[in-house]
mmCIF file of C-alpha atoms in Angstrom:
data_model
loop_
_atom_site.group_PDB
_atom_site.id
_atom_site.type_symbol
_atom_site.label_atom_id
_atom_site.label_comp_id
_atom_site.label_asym_id
_atom_site.label_seq_id
_atom_site.Cartn_x
_atom_site.Cartn_y
_atom_site.Cartn_z
ATOM 1 C CA MET A 1386 0.000 0.000 0.000
ATOM 2 C CA ARG A 1387 1.789 3.165 -1.149
ATOM 3 C CA TRP A 1388 -0.829 5.784 -0.374
ATOM 4 C CA ALA A 1389 -4.164 5.037 1.142
ATOM 5 C CA PRO A 1390 -7.138 7.384 1.074
ATOM 6 C CA LEU A 1391 -7.728 8.991 4.438
ATOM 7 C CA HIS A 1392 -10.656 6.736 5.352
ATOM 8 C CA THR A 1393 -8.515 3.674 4.598
ATOM 9 C CA GLN A 1394 -5.739 5.122 6.773
ATOM 10 C CA ALA A 1395 -8.175 5.552 9.658
ATOM 11 C CA ILE A 1396 -9.478 1.991 9.253
ATOM 12 C CA SER A 1397 -5.938 0.597 9.029
ATOM 13 C CA ALA A 1398 -4.939 2.499 12.176
ATOM 14 C CA LEU A 1399 -7.990 1.088 13.959
ATOM 15 C CA LEU A 1400 -7.102 -2.406 12.751
ATOM 16 C CA ALA A 1401 -3.522 -1.941 13.996
ATOM 17 C CA ARG A 1402 -4.826 -0.998 17.442
ATOM 18 C CA ALA A 1403 -7.160 -4.019 17.387
ATOM 19 C CA ARG A 1404 -4.253 -6.321 16.503
ATOM 20 C CA LEU A 1405 -2.309 -4.782 19.351
ATOM 21 C CA GLY A 1406 -5.207 -5.520 21.699
ATOM 22 C CA GLN A 1407 -5.092 -9.133 20.525
ATOM 23 C CA GLY A 1408 -1.396 -9.319 21.354
ATOM 24 C CA ARG A 1409 -0.454 -9.535 17.671
ATOM 25 C CA ILE A 1410 2.308 -6.972 18.035
ATOM 26 C CA ASP A 1411 4.222 -7.689 14.817
ATOM 27 C CA GLU A 1412 1.061 -7.358 12.719
ATOM 28 C CA ALA A 1413 0.054 -4.189 14.553
ATOM 29 C CA LEU A 1414 3.473 -2.673 14.042
ATOM 30 C CA ALA A 1415 3.518 -3.505 10.327
ATOM 31 C CA LEU A 1416 0.066 -1.969 9.791
ATOM 32 C CA ALA A 1417 0.745 1.095 11.928
ATOM 33 C CA SER A 1418 4.114 1.802 10.344
ATOM 34 C CA GLU A 1419 2.720 1.518 6.843
ATOM 35 C CA VAL A 1420 -0.272 3.741 7.482
ATOM 36 C CA ALA A 1421 1.714 6.360 9.458
ATOM 37 C CA ARG A 1422 3.985 7.136 6.503
ATOM 38 C CA PRO A 1423 1.301 8.902 4.436
ATOM 39 C CA ALA A 1424 -0.027 10.663 7.548
ATOM 40 C CA ARG A 1425 3.405 12.079 8.305
ATOM 41 C CA SER A 1426 4.003 13.282 4.767
ATOM 42 C CA ARG A 1427 0.576 14.576 3.737
ATOM 43 C CA ARG A 1428 -0.385 16.731 6.757
ATOM 44 C CA ARG A 1429 -4.085 16.611 6.065
ATOM 45 C CA GLN A 1430 -6.820 15.886 8.530
ATOM 46 C CA GLY A 1431 -4.884 16.423 11.745
ATOM 47 C CA ASP A 1432 -7.128 14.147 13.786
ATOM 48 C CA ARG A 1433 -6.567 11.217 11.430
ATOM 49 C CA SER A 1434 -2.843 11.877 11.363
ATOM 50 C CA ALA A 1435 -2.917 11.745 15.156
ATOM 51 C CA GLY A 1436 -4.872 8.488 14.956
ATOM 52 C CA THR A 1437 -2.333 6.863 12.704
ATOM 53 C CA LEU A 1438 0.569 8.153 14.777
ATOM 54 C CA LEU A 1439 -1.199 6.944 17.934
ATOM 55 C CA ALA A 1440 -1.400 3.441 16.484
ATOM 56 C CA CYS A 1441 2.276 3.659 15.605
ATOM 57 C CA MET A 1442 3.223 4.970 19.068
ATOM 58 C CA GLU A 1443 1.399 2.156 20.828
ATOM 59 C CA ALA A 1444 2.704 -0.572 18.514
ATOM 60 C CA LEU A 1445 6.304 0.640 18.790
ATOM 61 C CA GLU A 1446 6.064 0.740 22.583
ATOM 62 C CA ALA A 1447 4.524 -2.743 22.697
ATOM 63 C CA ALA A 1448 7.347 -4.025 20.477
ATOM 64 C CA GLY A 1449 9.910 -2.644 22.918
ATOM 65 C CA ARG A 1450 11.070 0.061 20.516
ATOM 66 C CA HIS A 1451 10.816 2.760 23.167
ATOM 67 C CA ASP A 1452 13.019 5.402 21.518
ATOM 68 C CA GLU A 1453 10.993 5.191 18.301
ATOM 69 C CA ALA A 1454 7.756 5.344 20.299
ATOM 70 C CA LEU A 1455 9.023 8.512 22.000
ATOM 71 C CA ALA A 1456 9.861 10.044 18.627
ATOM 72 C CA ALA A 1457 6.359 9.208 17.350
ATOM 73 C CA ALA A 1458 4.884 10.720 20.535
ATOM 74 C CA ARG A 1459 6.842 13.932 19.988
ATOM 75 C CA GLU A 1460 5.649 14.100 16.399
ATOM 76 C CA ALA A 1461 2.014 13.413 17.306
ATOM 77 C CA ARG A 1462 2.105 16.058 20.041
ATOM 78 C CA ARG A 1463 3.641 18.573 17.634
ATOM 79 C CA LEU A 1464 1.071 17.879 14.901
ATOM 80 C CA ILE A 1465 -1.867 18.114 17.293
ATOM 81 C CA ARG A 1466 -0.560 21.359 18.785
ATOM 82 C CA GLU A 1467 0.038 22.867 15.322
ATOM 83 C CA ASP A 1468 -3.506 22.026 14.279
ATOM 84 C CA ALA A 1469 -4.974 23.239 17.589
ATOM 85 C CA GLU A 1470 -3.180 26.593 17.262
ATOM 86 C CA LYS A 1471 -5.053 27.206 14.008
ATOM 87 C CA ILE A 1472 -8.386 27.134 15.871
ATOM 88 C CA ASP A 1473 -9.225 30.598 17.194
ATOM 89 C CA ASP A 1474 -12.225 29.675 19.324
ATOM 90 C CA PRO A 1475 -11.010 28.204 22.664
ATOM 91 C CA SER A 1476 -14.089 25.998 23.073
ATOM 92 C CA ILE A 1477 -13.665 24.517 19.581
ATOM 93 C CA ARG A 1478 -9.924 24.064 20.231
ATOM 94 C CA ALA A 1479 -10.753 22.189 23.455
ATOM 95 C CA LEU A 1480 -13.145 19.930 21.529
ATOM 96 C CA PHE A 1481 -10.424 19.225 18.966
ATOM 97 C CA GLU A 1482 -7.918 18.329 21.677
ATOM 98 C CA ALA A 1483 -10.541 16.141 23.393
ATOM 99 C CA ARG A 1484 -11.175 13.997 20.304
ATOM 100 C CA PRO A 1485 -10.348 10.423 21.340
ATOM 101 C CA HIS A 1486 -7.212 9.950 19.209
ATOM 102 C CA ASN A 1487 -5.901 13.408 19.989
ATOM 103 C CA ALA A 1488 -6.567 13.099 23.717
ATOM 104 C CA ARG A 1489 -4.976 9.641 23.928
ATOM 105 C CA ALA A 1490 -1.910 10.688 21.916
ATOM 106 C CA LEU A 1491 -1.451 13.780 24.082
ATOM 107 C CA GLN A 1492 -1.924 11.732 27.262
ATOM 108 C CA LEU A 1493 0.708 9.193 26.205
ATOM 109 C CA ALA A 1494 3.067 11.929 25.031
ATOM 110 C CA ARG A 1495 2.799 13.663 28.418
ATOM 111 C CA ALA A 1496 3.408 10.440 30.329
ATOM 112 C CA TRP A 1497 6.189 9.075 28.155
ATOM 113 C CA LEU A 1498 8.029 12.305 27.450
ATOM 114 C CA SER A 1499 7.944 13.562 31.044
ATOM 115 C CA SER A 1500 9.501 10.295 32.235
ATOM 116 C CA SER A 1501 12.150 10.346 29.488
ATOM 117 C CA ASP A 1502 13.379 13.894 30.115
#
């Protein structure tokens, strides 16, 4: 899969997280890594990019690739913050940051990055 439409990326990220929940770490990592590439390069749909990076973060951490998981967490946090800064209305910005993938990625980034610094 070279480039997947955004809906396919979201479904693949969800499938990666499901595989992770099943303990199928290698499959989750392969799916998450593949789907995160377009999300990193395209910079569209910030929430879906965060979803794909979240799947990648969790799969990398589960595979014991902690440094790579930290790098993905930094990237996800940066992307979410960049997108949030574009939203002028504080209540809408809060809703954006509270979206499940965004909130989870930010939560993991806070936990992981504060313990690594």
